[in-house]
mmCIF file with all atom_site columns, C-alpha atoms in Angstrom:
data_model
loop_
_atom_site.group_PDB
_atom_site.id
_atom_site.type_symbol
_atom_site.label_atom_id
_atom_site.label_alt_id
_atom_site.label_comp_id
_atom_site.label_asym_id
_atom_site.label_entity_id
_atom_site.label_seq_id
_atom_site.pdbx_PDB_ins_code
_atom_site.Cartn_x
_atom_site.Cartn_y
_atom_site.Cartn_z
_atom_site.occupancy
_atom_site.B_iso_or_equiv
_atom_site.pdbx_formal_charge
_atom_site.auth_seq_id
_atom_site.auth_comp_id
_atom_site.auth_asym_id
_atom_site.auth_atom_id
_atom_site.pdbx_PDB_model_num
ATOM 1   C CA . ALA A 1 1   ? 3.616   167.215 110.169 1.00 68.00 ? 687 ALA A CA 1
ATOM 2   C CA . GLN A 1 2   ? -0.120  166.067 109.446 1.00 72.00 ? 688 GLN A CA 1
ATOM 3   C CA . ARG A 1 3   ? -2.857  167.778 111.530 1.00 84.00 ? 689 ARG A CA 1
ATOM 4   C CA . VAL A 1 4   ? -6.276  167.988 111.650 1.00 91.00 ? 690 VAL A CA 1
ATOM 5   C CA . THR A 1 5   ? -7.730  170.662 113.725 1.00 93.00 ? 691 THR A CA 1
ATOM 6   C CA . GLN A 1 6   ? -11.770 170.890 114.596 1.00 96.00 ? 692 GLN A CA 1
ATOM 7   C CA . PRO A 1 7   ? -11.702 174.087 116.718 1.00 95.00 ? 693 PRO A CA 1
ATOM 8   C CA . GLU A 1 8   ? -14.632 173.548 118.830 1.00 95.00 ? 694 GLU A CA 1
ATOM 9   C CA . LYS A 1 9   ? -14.928 170.462 121.150 1.00 96.00 ? 695 LYS A CA 1
ATOM 10  C CA . LEU A 1 10  ? -18.599 171.697 121.627 1.00 97.00 ? 696 LEU A CA 1
ATOM 11  C CA . LEU A 1 11  ? -21.222 173.228 118.927 1.00 97.00 ? 697 LEU A CA 1
ATOM 12  C CA . SER A 1 12  ? -24.768 173.832 120.814 1.00 97.00 ? 698 SER A CA 1
ATOM 13  C CA . VAL A 1 13  ? -27.747 175.075 118.045 1.00 97.00 ? 699 VAL A CA 1
ATOM 14  C CA . PHE A 1 14  ? -31.464 175.220 117.946 1.00 97.00 ? 700 PHE A CA 1
ATOM 15  C CA . LYS A 1 15  ? -33.378 172.864 116.206 1.00 97.00 ? 701 LYS A CA 1
ATOM 16  C CA . GLY A 1 16  ? -33.818 174.118 112.553 1.00 97.00 ? 702 GLY A CA 1
ATOM 17  C CA . ALA A 1 17  ? -30.817 176.321 112.975 1.00 98.00 ? 703 ALA A CA 1
ATOM 18  C CA . PRO A 1 18  ? -28.130 176.276 110.085 1.00 97.00 ? 704 PRO A CA 1
ATOM 19  C CA . VAL A 1 19  ? -24.765 174.022 111.409 1.00 97.00 ? 705 VAL A CA 1
ATOM 20  C CA . GLU A 1 20  ? -21.245 174.192 110.689 1.00 97.00 ? 706 GLU A CA 1
ATOM 21  C CA . LEU A 1 21  ? -18.934 172.380 112.156 1.00 97.00 ? 707 LEU A CA 1
ATOM 22  C CA . LYS A 1 22  ? -15.371 173.545 111.367 1.00 96.00 ? 708 LYS A CA 1
ATOM 23  C CA . CYS A 1 23  ? -12.113 171.527 110.144 1.00 95.00 ? 709 CYS A CA 1
ATOM 24  C CA . ASN A 1 24  ? -8.683  172.822 109.196 1.00 93.00 ? 710 ASN A CA 1
ATOM 25  C CA . TYR A 1 25  ? -5.780  169.959 108.059 1.00 89.00 ? 711 TYR A CA 1
ATOM 26  C CA . SER A 1 26  ? -2.570  170.911 107.322 1.00 86.00 ? 712 SER A CA 1
ATOM 27  C CA . TYR A 1 27  ? -0.869  168.147 104.726 1.00 77.00 ? 713 TYR A CA 1
ATOM 28  C CA . SER A 1 28  ? 1.828   167.648 102.501 1.00 71.00 ? 714 SER A CA 1
ATOM 29  C CA . GLY A 1 29  ? 0.329   166.567 99.200  1.00 72.00 ? 715 GLY A CA 1
ATOM 30  C CA . SER A 1 30  ? -3.380  165.952 98.392  1.00 74.00 ? 716 SER A CA 1
ATOM 31  C CA . PRO A 1 31  ? -5.366  163.881 100.828 1.00 79.00 ? 717 PRO A CA 1
ATOM 32  C CA . GLU A 1 32  ? -8.844  162.296 100.543 1.00 85.00 ? 718 GLU A CA 1
ATOM 33  C CA . LEU A 1 33  ? -11.100 164.185 102.852 1.00 89.00 ? 719 LEU A CA 1
ATOM 34  C CA . PHE A 1 34  ? -14.004 162.383 105.309 1.00 92.00 ? 720 PHE A CA 1
ATOM 35  C CA . TRP A 1 35  ? -16.138 163.013 108.056 1.00 95.00 ? 721 TRP A CA 1
ATOM 36  C CA . TYR A 1 36  ? -17.264 160.265 110.048 1.00 96.00 ? 722 TYR A CA 1
ATOM 37  C CA . VAL A 1 37  ? -19.939 160.598 113.268 1.00 96.00 ? 723 VAL A CA 1
ATOM 38  C CA . GLN A 1 38  ? -20.548 158.567 116.148 1.00 96.00 ? 724 GLN A CA 1
ATOM 39  C CA . TYR A 1 39  ? -24.004 158.998 117.186 1.00 96.00 ? 725 TYR A CA 1
ATOM 40  C CA . SER A 1 40  ? -24.946 158.169 121.034 1.00 94.00 ? 726 SER A CA 1
ATOM 41  C CA . ARG A 1 41  ? -24.218 154.265 121.584 1.00 92.00 ? 727 ARG A CA 1
ATOM 42  C CA . GLN A 1 42  ? -23.296 153.995 117.913 1.00 94.00 ? 728 GLN A CA 1
ATOM 43  C CA . ARG A 1 43  ? -19.949 152.704 116.463 1.00 95.00 ? 729 ARG A CA 1
ATOM 44  C CA . LEU A 1 44  ? -18.071 155.481 114.451 1.00 96.00 ? 730 LEU A CA 1
ATOM 45  C CA . GLN A 1 45  ? -19.493 155.362 111.175 1.00 95.00 ? 731 GLN A CA 1
ATOM 46  C CA . LEU A 1 46  ? -18.620 157.264 107.525 1.00 93.00 ? 732 LEU A CA 1
ATOM 47  C CA . LEU A 1 47  ? -20.882 160.692 107.365 1.00 95.00 ? 733 LEU A CA 1
ATOM 48  C CA . LEU A 1 48  ? -19.302 161.545 103.844 1.00 92.00 ? 734 LEU A CA 1
ATOM 49  C CA . ARG A 1 49  ? -16.331 161.771 101.987 1.00 87.00 ? 735 ARG A CA 1
ATOM 50  C CA . HIS A 1 50  ? -15.427 164.356 99.531  1.00 83.00 ? 736 HIS A CA 1
ATOM 51  C CA . ILE A 1 51  ? -14.585 162.569 96.722  1.00 77.00 ? 737 ILE A CA 1
ATOM 52  C CA . SER A 1 52  ? -18.376 161.248 96.328  1.00 78.00 ? 738 SER A CA 1
ATOM 53  C CA . ARG A 1 53  ? -19.750 164.811 96.066  1.00 75.00 ? 739 ARG A CA 1
ATOM 54  C CA . GLU A 1 54  ? -22.871 163.648 97.579  1.00 79.00 ? 740 GLU A CA 1
ATOM 55  C CA . SER A 1 55  ? -24.934 165.026 101.032 1.00 80.00 ? 741 SER A CA 1
ATOM 56  C CA . ILE A 1 56  ? -25.901 162.592 103.232 1.00 86.00 ? 742 ILE A CA 1
ATOM 57  C CA . LYS A 1 57  ? -28.740 163.164 105.820 1.00 91.00 ? 743 LYS A CA 1
ATOM 58  C CA . GLY A 1 58  ? -28.242 167.040 104.699 1.00 91.00 ? 744 GLY A CA 1
ATOM 59  C CA . PHE A 1 59  ? -24.888 167.795 105.472 1.00 94.00 ? 745 PHE A CA 1
ATOM 60  C CA . THR A 1 60  ? -22.757 168.573 102.755 1.00 92.00 ? 746 THR A CA 1
ATOM 61  C CA . ALA A 1 61  ? -18.657 169.436 103.281 1.00 91.00 ? 747 ALA A CA 1
ATOM 62  C CA . ASP A 1 62  ? -17.001 171.998 100.947 1.00 86.00 ? 748 ASP A CA 1
ATOM 63  C CA . LEU A 1 63  ? -13.163 171.472 100.496 1.00 85.00 ? 749 LEU A CA 1
ATOM 64  C CA . ASN A 1 64  ? -11.345 174.629 100.283 1.00 84.00 ? 750 ASN A CA 1
ATOM 65  C CA . LYS A 1 65  ? -7.776  173.664 98.754  1.00 78.00 ? 751 LYS A CA 1
ATOM 66  C CA . GLY A 1 66  ? -6.874  177.300 99.626  1.00 81.00 ? 752 GLY A CA 1
ATOM 67  C CA . GLU A 1 67  ? -7.469  177.692 103.117 1.00 77.00 ? 753 GLU A CA 1
ATOM 68  C CA . THR A 1 68  ? -7.316  173.720 103.472 1.00 87.00 ? 754 THR A CA 1
ATOM 69  C CA . SER A 1 69  ? -10.386 173.432 105.325 1.00 90.00 ? 755 SER A CA 1
ATOM 70  C CA . PHE A 1 70  ? -13.441 171.034 104.790 1.00 91.00 ? 756 PHE A CA 1
ATOM 71  C CA . HIS A 1 71  ? -15.998 172.036 107.070 1.00 94.00 ? 757 HIS A CA 1
ATOM 72  C CA . LEU A 1 72  ? -18.950 170.264 107.685 1.00 95.00 ? 758 LEU A CA 1
ATOM 73  C CA . LYS A 1 73  ? -22.456 172.072 107.097 1.00 95.00 ? 759 LYS A CA 1
ATOM 74  C CA . LYS A 1 74  ? -26.548 171.592 107.111 1.00 96.00 ? 760 LYS A CA 1
ATOM 75  C CA . PRO A 1 75  ? -28.696 174.506 106.639 1.00 96.00 ? 761 PRO A CA 1
ATOM 76  C CA . PHE A 1 76  ? -31.637 173.242 109.255 1.00 97.00 ? 762 PHE A CA 1
ATOM 77  C CA . ALA A 1 77  ? -30.189 171.215 112.118 1.00 97.00 ? 763 ALA A CA 1
ATOM 78  C CA . GLN A 1 78  ? -32.436 168.380 113.386 1.00 97.00 ? 764 GLN A CA 1
ATOM 79  C CA . GLU A 1 79  ? -32.340 166.639 117.046 1.00 97.00 ? 765 GLU A CA 1
ATOM 80  C CA . GLU A 1 80  ? -31.324 163.449 115.536 1.00 97.00 ? 766 GLU A CA 1
ATOM 81  C CA . ASP A 1 81  ? -27.860 164.789 114.166 1.00 97.00 ? 767 ASP A CA 1
ATOM 82  C CA . SER A 1 82  ? -26.747 165.615 117.926 1.00 98.00 ? 768 SER A CA 1
ATOM 83  C CA . ALA A 1 83  ? -23.604 163.007 117.888 1.00 97.00 ? 769 ALA A CA 1
ATOM 84  C CA . MET A 1 84  ? -19.689 163.478 117.797 1.00 97.00 ? 770 MET A CA 1
ATOM 85  C CA . TYR A 1 85  ? -18.537 164.234 114.338 1.00 98.00 ? 771 TYR A CA 1
ATOM 86  C CA . TYR A 1 86  ? -14.844 163.627 113.086 1.00 97.00 ? 772 TYR A CA 1
ATOM 87  C CA . CYS A 1 87  ? -13.288 164.989 110.119 1.00 95.00 ? 773 CYS A CA 1
ATOM 88  C CA . ALA A 1 88  ? -10.473 162.714 108.484 1.00 93.00 ? 774 ALA A CA 1
ATOM 89  C CA . PRO A 1 89  ? -8.548  163.186 105.998 1.00 88.00 ? 775 PRO A CA 1
ATOM 90  C CA . THR A 1 90  ? -6.419  160.100 104.663 1.00 83.00 ? 776 THR A CA 1
ATOM 91  C CA . LEU A 1 91  ? -3.118  160.078 102.820 1.00 73.00 ? 777 LEU A CA 1
ATOM 92  C CA . ARG A 1 92  ? -1.584  156.773 101.524 1.00 70.00 ? 778 ARG A CA 1
ATOM 93  C CA . GLY A 1 93  ? -4.758  154.645 103.212 1.00 68.00 ? 779 GLY A CA 1
ATOM 94  C CA . LYS A 1 94  ? -3.874  156.358 106.604 1.00 81.00 ? 780 LYS A CA 1
ATOM 95  C CA . LEU A 1 95  ? -6.828  158.083 108.450 1.00 87.00 ? 781 LEU A CA 1
ATOM 96  C CA . ILE A 1 96  ? -5.779  161.361 110.771 1.00 90.00 ? 782 ILE A CA 1
ATOM 97  C CA . PHE A 1 97  ? -8.674  161.732 112.831 1.00 93.00 ? 783 PHE A CA 1
ATOM 98  C CA . GLY A 1 98  ? -9.368  165.441 114.142 1.00 94.00 ? 784 GLY A CA 1
ATOM 99  C CA . GLN A 1 99  ? -10.476 165.730 117.944 1.00 95.00 ? 785 GLN A CA 1
ATOM 100 C CA . GLY A 1 100 ? -13.914 165.652 117.110 1.00 96.00 ? 786 GLY A CA 1
ATOM 101 C CA . THR A 1 101 ? -16.542 168.291 117.762 1.00 97.00 ? 787 THR A CA 1
ATOM 102 C CA . GLU A 1 102 ? -19.835 167.237 120.103 1.00 97.00 ? 788 GLU A CA 1
ATOM 103 C CA . LEU A 1 103 ? -23.041 168.830 118.322 1.00 98.00 ? 789 LEU A CA 1
ATOM 104 C CA . SER A 1 104 ? -25.944 169.540 120.471 1.00 98.00 ? 790 SER A CA 1
ATOM 105 C CA . VAL A 1 105 ? -29.281 170.229 118.632 1.00 98.00 ? 791 VAL A CA 1
ATOM 106 C CA . LYS A 1 106 ? -32.273 171.331 121.483 1.00 97.00 ? 792 LYS A CA 1
ATOM 107 C CA . PRO A 1 107 ? -35.434 171.083 120.802 1.00 95.00 ? 793 PRO A CA 1
ATOM 108 C CA . GLU B 2 1   ? -23.877 140.824 108.602 1.00 63.00 ? 125 GLU B CA 1
ATOM 109 C CA . ALA B 2 2   ? -22.563 141.495 112.138 1.00 77.00 ? 126 ALA B CA 1
ATOM 110 C CA . GLY B 2 3   ? -19.812 143.946 110.917 1.00 95.00 ? 127 GLY B CA 1
ATOM 111 C CA . VAL B 2 4   ? -16.955 144.011 112.794 1.00 97.00 ? 128 VAL B CA 1
ATOM 112 C CA . VAL B 2 5   ? -16.496 142.154 115.768 1.00 97.00 ? 129 VAL B CA 1
ATOM 113 C CA . GLN B 2 6   ? -14.490 142.891 118.604 1.00 98.00 ? 130 GLN B CA 1
ATOM 114 C CA . SER B 2 7   ? -14.275 141.239 122.052 1.00 97.00 ? 131 SER B CA 1
ATOM 115 C CA . PRO B 2 8   ? -14.277 141.880 125.053 1.00 97.00 ? 132 PRO B CA 1
ATOM 116 C CA . ARG B 2 9   ? -16.345 144.775 125.131 1.00 97.00 ? 133 ARG B CA 1
ATOM 117 C CA . TYR B 2 10  ? -14.769 145.780 128.727 1.00 97.00 ? 134 TYR B CA 1
ATOM 118 C CA . LYS B 2 11  ? -11.623 144.993 130.330 1.00 97.00 ? 135 LYS B CA 1
ATOM 119 C CA . ILE B 2 12  ? -10.350 145.747 134.033 1.00 98.00 ? 136 ILE B CA 1
ATOM 120 C CA . ILE B 2 13  ? -7.160  144.998 135.002 1.00 97.00 ? 137 ILE B CA 1
ATOM 121 C CA . GLU B 2 14  ? -4.522  146.090 137.326 1.00 97.00 ? 138 GLU B CA 1
ATOM 122 C CA . LYS B 2 15  ? -1.230  147.393 136.201 1.00 95.00 ? 139 LYS B CA 1
ATOM 123 C CA . LYS B 2 16  ? 1.610   145.079 135.080 1.00 96.00 ? 140 LYS B CA 1
ATOM 124 C CA . GLN B 2 17  ? -1.086  142.605 133.904 1.00 97.00 ? 141 GLN B CA 1
ATOM 125 C CA . PRO B 2 18  ? -1.292  141.518 130.266 1.00 97.00 ? 142 PRO B CA 1
ATOM 126 C CA . VAL B 2 19  ? -4.519  141.667 128.211 1.00 98.00 ? 143 VAL B CA 1
ATOM 127 C CA . ALA B 2 20  ? -5.612  140.652 124.751 1.00 98.00 ? 144 ALA B CA 1
ATOM 128 C CA . PHE B 2 21  ? -8.485  142.087 122.365 1.00 98.00 ? 145 PHE B CA 1
ATOM 129 C CA . TRP B 2 22  ? -9.548  140.257 119.549 1.00 97.00 ? 146 TRP B CA 1
ATOM 130 C CA . CYS B 2 23  ? -11.107 141.481 115.954 1.00 97.00 ? 147 CYS B CA 1
ATOM 131 C CA . ASN B 2 24  ? -12.716 139.946 113.675 1.00 97.00 ? 148 ASN B CA 1
ATOM 132 C CA . PRO B 2 25  ? -13.258 142.086 110.393 1.00 96.00 ? 149 PRO B CA 1
ATOM 133 C CA . ILE B 2 26  ? -16.103 142.308 107.892 1.00 96.00 ? 150 ILE B CA 1
ATOM 134 C CA . SER B 2 27  ? -15.435 139.271 105.585 1.00 93.00 ? 151 SER B CA 1
ATOM 135 C CA . GLY B 2 28  ? -13.920 140.219 102.106 1.00 91.00 ? 152 GLY B CA 1
ATOM 136 C CA . HIS B 2 29  ? -11.984 142.849 103.656 1.00 94.00 ? 153 HIS B CA 1
ATOM 137 C CA . ASN B 2 30  ? -8.221  142.808 103.273 1.00 92.00 ? 154 ASN B CA 1
ATOM 138 C CA . THR B 2 31  ? -7.452  145.487 105.220 1.00 93.00 ? 155 THR B CA 1
ATOM 139 C CA . LEU B 2 32  ? -7.498  145.391 109.099 1.00 95.00 ? 156 LEU B CA 1
ATOM 140 C CA . TYR B 2 33  ? -6.690  148.886 111.828 1.00 95.00 ? 157 TYR B CA 1
ATOM 141 C CA . TRP B 2 34  ? -6.285  148.853 115.205 1.00 97.00 ? 158 TRP B CA 1
ATOM 142 C CA . TYR B 2 35  ? -6.865  152.269 116.880 1.00 97.00 ? 159 TYR B CA 1
ATOM 143 C CA . LEU B 2 36  ? -6.603  153.796 119.915 1.00 97.00 ? 160 LEU B CA 1
ATOM 144 C CA . GLN B 2 37  ? -8.977  156.150 121.190 1.00 96.00 ? 161 GLN B CA 1
ATOM 145 C CA . ASN B 2 38  ? -8.269  158.450 124.363 1.00 95.00 ? 162 ASN B CA 1
ATOM 146 C CA . LEU B 2 39  ? -11.302 160.378 126.387 1.00 92.00 ? 163 LEU B CA 1
ATOM 147 C CA . GLY B 2 40  ? -12.181 163.403 123.921 1.00 90.00 ? 164 GLY B CA 1
ATOM 148 C CA . GLN B 2 41  ? -9.884  162.675 121.613 1.00 93.00 ? 165 GLN B CA 1
ATOM 149 C CA . GLY B 2 42  ? -10.252 161.413 118.124 1.00 94.00 ? 166 GLY B CA 1
ATOM 150 C CA . PRO B 2 43  ? -9.179  157.682 117.234 1.00 95.00 ? 167 PRO B CA 1
ATOM 151 C CA . GLU B 2 44  ? -5.260  157.234 116.726 1.00 94.00 ? 168 GLU B CA 1
ATOM 152 C CA . LEU B 2 45  ? -3.949  154.516 114.228 1.00 94.00 ? 169 LEU B CA 1
ATOM 153 C CA . LEU B 2 46  ? -1.791  152.004 116.016 1.00 96.00 ? 170 LEU B CA 1
ATOM 154 C CA . ILE B 2 47  ? -1.166  149.528 113.209 1.00 95.00 ? 171 ILE B CA 1
ATOM 155 C CA . ARG B 2 48  ? -2.606  148.811 109.763 1.00 93.00 ? 172 ARG B CA 1
ATOM 156 C CA . TYR B 2 49  ? -2.784  145.342 108.035 1.00 94.00 ? 173 TYR B CA 1
ATOM 157 C CA . GLU B 2 50  ? -2.972  144.324 104.575 1.00 92.00 ? 174 GLU B CA 1
ATOM 158 C CA . ASN B 2 51  ? -3.780  140.537 104.509 1.00 92.00 ? 175 ASN B CA 1
ATOM 159 C CA . GLU B 2 52  ? -1.045  139.281 107.212 1.00 92.00 ? 176 GLU B CA 1
ATOM 160 C CA . GLU B 2 53  ? 1.092   141.863 106.552 1.00 92.00 ? 177 GLU B CA 1
ATOM 161 C CA . ALA B 2 54  ? 1.731   144.689 108.933 1.00 93.00 ? 178 ALA B CA 1
ATOM 162 C CA . VAL B 2 55  ? 2.162   147.621 106.052 1.00 90.00 ? 179 VAL B CA 1
ATOM 163 C CA . ASP B 2 56  ? 2.270   150.893 109.118 1.00 90.00 ? 180 ASP B CA 1
ATOM 164 C CA . ASP B 2 57  ? 3.118   149.859 112.395 1.00 92.00 ? 181 ASP B CA 1
ATOM 165 C CA . SER B 2 58  ? 5.163   153.041 113.198 1.00 89.00 ? 182 SER B CA 1
ATOM 166 C CA . GLN B 2 59  ? 2.523   154.301 116.044 1.00 91.00 ? 183 GLN B CA 1
ATOM 167 C CA . LEU B 2 60  ? 2.556   151.074 118.119 1.00 94.00 ? 184 LEU B CA 1
ATOM 168 C CA . PRO B 2 61  ? 4.607   151.508 121.130 1.00 92.00 ? 185 PRO B CA 1
ATOM 169 C CA . LYS B 2 62  ? 6.762   148.256 120.515 1.00 91.00 ? 186 LYS B CA 1
ATOM 170 C CA . ASP B 2 63  ? 8.189   147.718 123.845 1.00 94.00 ? 187 ASP B CA 1
ATOM 171 C CA . ARG B 2 64  ? 4.634   146.783 125.172 1.00 96.00 ? 188 ARG B CA 1
ATOM 172 C CA . PHE B 2 65  ? 2.380   146.321 122.447 1.00 97.00 ? 189 PHE B CA 1
ATOM 173 C CA . SER B 2 66  ? 2.043   143.683 119.926 1.00 96.00 ? 190 SER B CA 1
ATOM 174 C CA . ALA B 2 67  ? -0.286  142.530 117.559 1.00 97.00 ? 191 ALA B CA 1
ATOM 175 C CA . GLU B 2 68  ? -0.990  139.522 114.857 1.00 95.00 ? 192 GLU B CA 1
ATOM 176 C CA . ARG B 2 69  ? -3.489  138.633 111.979 1.00 95.00 ? 193 ARG B CA 1
ATOM 177 C CA . LEU B 2 70  ? -1.751  135.122 111.312 1.00 83.00 ? 194 LEU B CA 1
ATOM 178 C CA . LYS B 2 71  ? -4.308  133.971 108.701 1.00 87.00 ? 195 LYS B CA 1
ATOM 179 C CA . GLY B 2 72  ? -4.864  137.345 107.020 1.00 84.00 ? 196 GLY B CA 1
ATOM 180 C CA . VAL B 2 73  ? -8.628  137.144 108.880 1.00 92.00 ? 197 VAL B CA 1
ATOM 181 C CA . ASP B 2 74  ? -9.066  137.999 112.223 1.00 95.00 ? 198 ASP B CA 1
ATOM 182 C CA . SER B 2 75  ? -6.248  139.693 114.547 1.00 97.00 ? 199 SER B CA 1
ATOM 183 C CA . THR B 2 76  ? -5.330  140.051 118.108 1.00 97.00 ? 200 THR B CA 1
ATOM 184 C CA . LEU B 2 77  ? -3.824  143.067 119.981 1.00 98.00 ? 201 LEU B CA 1
ATOM 185 C CA . LYS B 2 78  ? -1.946  142.274 123.070 1.00 98.00 ? 202 LYS B CA 1
ATOM 186 C CA . ILE B 2 79  ? -0.306  144.963 125.553 1.00 97.00 ? 203 ILE B CA 1
ATOM 187 C CA . GLN B 2 80  ? 2.019   143.444 128.180 1.00 96.00 ? 204 GLN B CA 1
ATOM 188 C CA . PRO B 2 81  ? 2.525   144.789 131.085 1.00 96.00 ? 205 PRO B CA 1
ATOM 189 C CA . ALA B 2 82  ? -0.345  147.032 130.752 1.00 96.00 ? 206 ALA B CA 1
ATOM 190 C CA . GLU B 2 83  ? 0.116   150.653 132.386 1.00 96.00 ? 207 GLU B CA 1
ATOM 191 C CA . LEU B 2 84  ? -2.052  153.054 133.964 1.00 96.00 ? 208 LEU B CA 1
ATOM 192 C CA . GLY B 2 85  ? -2.056  155.286 130.580 1.00 95.00 ? 209 GLY B CA 1
ATOM 193 C CA . ASP B 2 86  ? -3.099  152.378 128.573 1.00 97.00 ? 210 ASP B CA 1
ATOM 194 C CA . SER B 2 87  ? -6.726  153.045 129.859 1.00 97.00 ? 211 SER B CA 1
ATOM 195 C CA . ALA B 2 88  ? -8.577  153.713 126.655 1.00 97.00 ? 212 ALA B CA 1
ATOM 196 C CA . VAL B 2 89  ? -10.902 152.558 124.130 1.00 97.00 ? 213 VAL B CA 1
ATOM 197 C CA . TYR B 2 90  ? -9.523  150.169 121.466 1.00 98.00 ? 214 TYR B CA 1
ATOM 198 C CA . LEU B 2 91  ? -10.990 150.428 118.321 1.00 98.00 ? 215 LEU B CA 1
ATOM 199 C CA . CYS B 2 92  ? -10.960 147.784 115.502 1.00 97.00 ? 216 CYS B CA 1
ATOM 200 C CA . ALA B 2 93  ? -11.719 148.513 111.394 1.00 96.00 ? 217 ALA B CA 1
ATOM 201 C CA . SER B 2 94  ? -12.062 147.001 108.219 1.00 95.00 ? 218 SER B CA 1
ATOM 202 C CA . SER B 2 95  ? -11.667 148.368 104.691 1.00 93.00 ? 219 SER B CA 1
ATOM 203 C CA . PHE B 2 96  ? -11.127 146.512 101.067 1.00 90.00 ? 220 PHE B CA 1
ATOM 204 C CA . GLY B 2 97  ? -7.983  148.573 101.079 1.00 77.00 ? 221 GLY B CA 1
ATOM 205 C CA . ARG B 2 98  ? -8.147  151.182 98.629  1.00 75.00 ? 222 ARG B CA 1
ATOM 206 C CA . GLU B 2 99  ? -7.564  154.711 100.037 1.00 68.00 ? 223 GLU B CA 1
ATOM 207 C CA . THR B 2 100 ? -10.900 156.197 99.291  1.00 73.00 ? 224 THR B CA 1
ATOM 208 C CA . ASP B 2 101 ? -12.594 153.228 100.673 1.00 85.00 ? 225 ASP B CA 1
ATOM 209 C CA . THR B 2 102 ? -14.890 153.449 103.849 1.00 89.00 ? 226 THR B CA 1
ATOM 210 C CA . GLN B 2 103 ? -13.376 152.354 107.315 1.00 92.00 ? 227 GLN B CA 1
ATOM 211 C CA . TYR B 2 104 ? -15.844 149.950 109.232 1.00 95.00 ? 228 TYR B CA 1
ATOM 212 C CA . PHE B 2 105 ? -15.641 150.290 113.000 1.00 97.00 ? 229 PHE B CA 1
ATOM 213 C CA . GLY B 2 106 ? -16.052 147.894 115.440 1.00 97.00 ? 230 GLY B CA 1
ATOM 214 C CA . PRO B 2 107 ? -17.723 148.719 118.519 1.00 97.00 ? 231 PRO B CA 1
ATOM 215 C CA . GLY B 2 108 ? -14.139 149.038 120.517 1.00 97.00 ? 232 GLY B CA 1
ATOM 216 C CA . THR B 2 109 ? -12.965 147.801 123.824 1.00 98.00 ? 233 THR B CA 1
ATOM 217 C CA . ARG B 2 110 ? -12.814 150.074 126.657 1.00 97.00 ? 234 ARG B CA 1
ATOM 218 C CA . LEU B 2 111 ? -9.560  149.275 128.419 1.00 98.00 ? 235 LEU B CA 1
ATOM 219 C CA . THR B 2 112 ? -9.514  150.545 132.411 1.00 97.00 ? 236 THR B CA 1
ATOM 220 C CA . VAL B 2 113 ? -6.051  149.601 134.284 1.00 97.00 ? 237 VAL B CA 1
ATOM 221 C CA . LEU B 2 114 ? -6.358  150.032 138.005 1.00 96.00 ? 238 LEU B CA 1
#
């Protein structure tokens, strides 16, 4: 069965600290991998996708096929990064969202 | 561009009543999605349309839920009759439809069933 696990419901860090939001997936096939973010009172929106190999707002995500993980990282967290983050592999056009990790960046 | 439009934003009904949600996707987006998001969970796909065709409705509880996208543009999701457990946020999203395309989400409709 296809499954996405985000083990931390809440991650709290201080401003300027590194942050890593974990995502593990269990899939048959080779899914495309996305991270979506929802800031307070805003819509769910794409943060980044693996296929683009890009860094958005200082975040990067590394795919580890051996560990089937797609962790999201940022070296220096900012207060404006506080939000809900969802890992979302997709296969045949179907996004499967994890439960989400709430990131809280304290001043 | 207003993005994906959903209405109503909030709905409170009593159990056993019917309810309908409306979604207008971004212009030019062929693919439309309805998701259910329970409190503390990620969104779960209910149904995906490519133009007028429902290409994935495997997660739609068909005994009480129905959806339509008659002209391949806007869409309606209906619940009849609503149950207490249907209280959740119903999200609509749209995309051009290719697997790697970004899905753009609406603001959602928060349903409370009393």
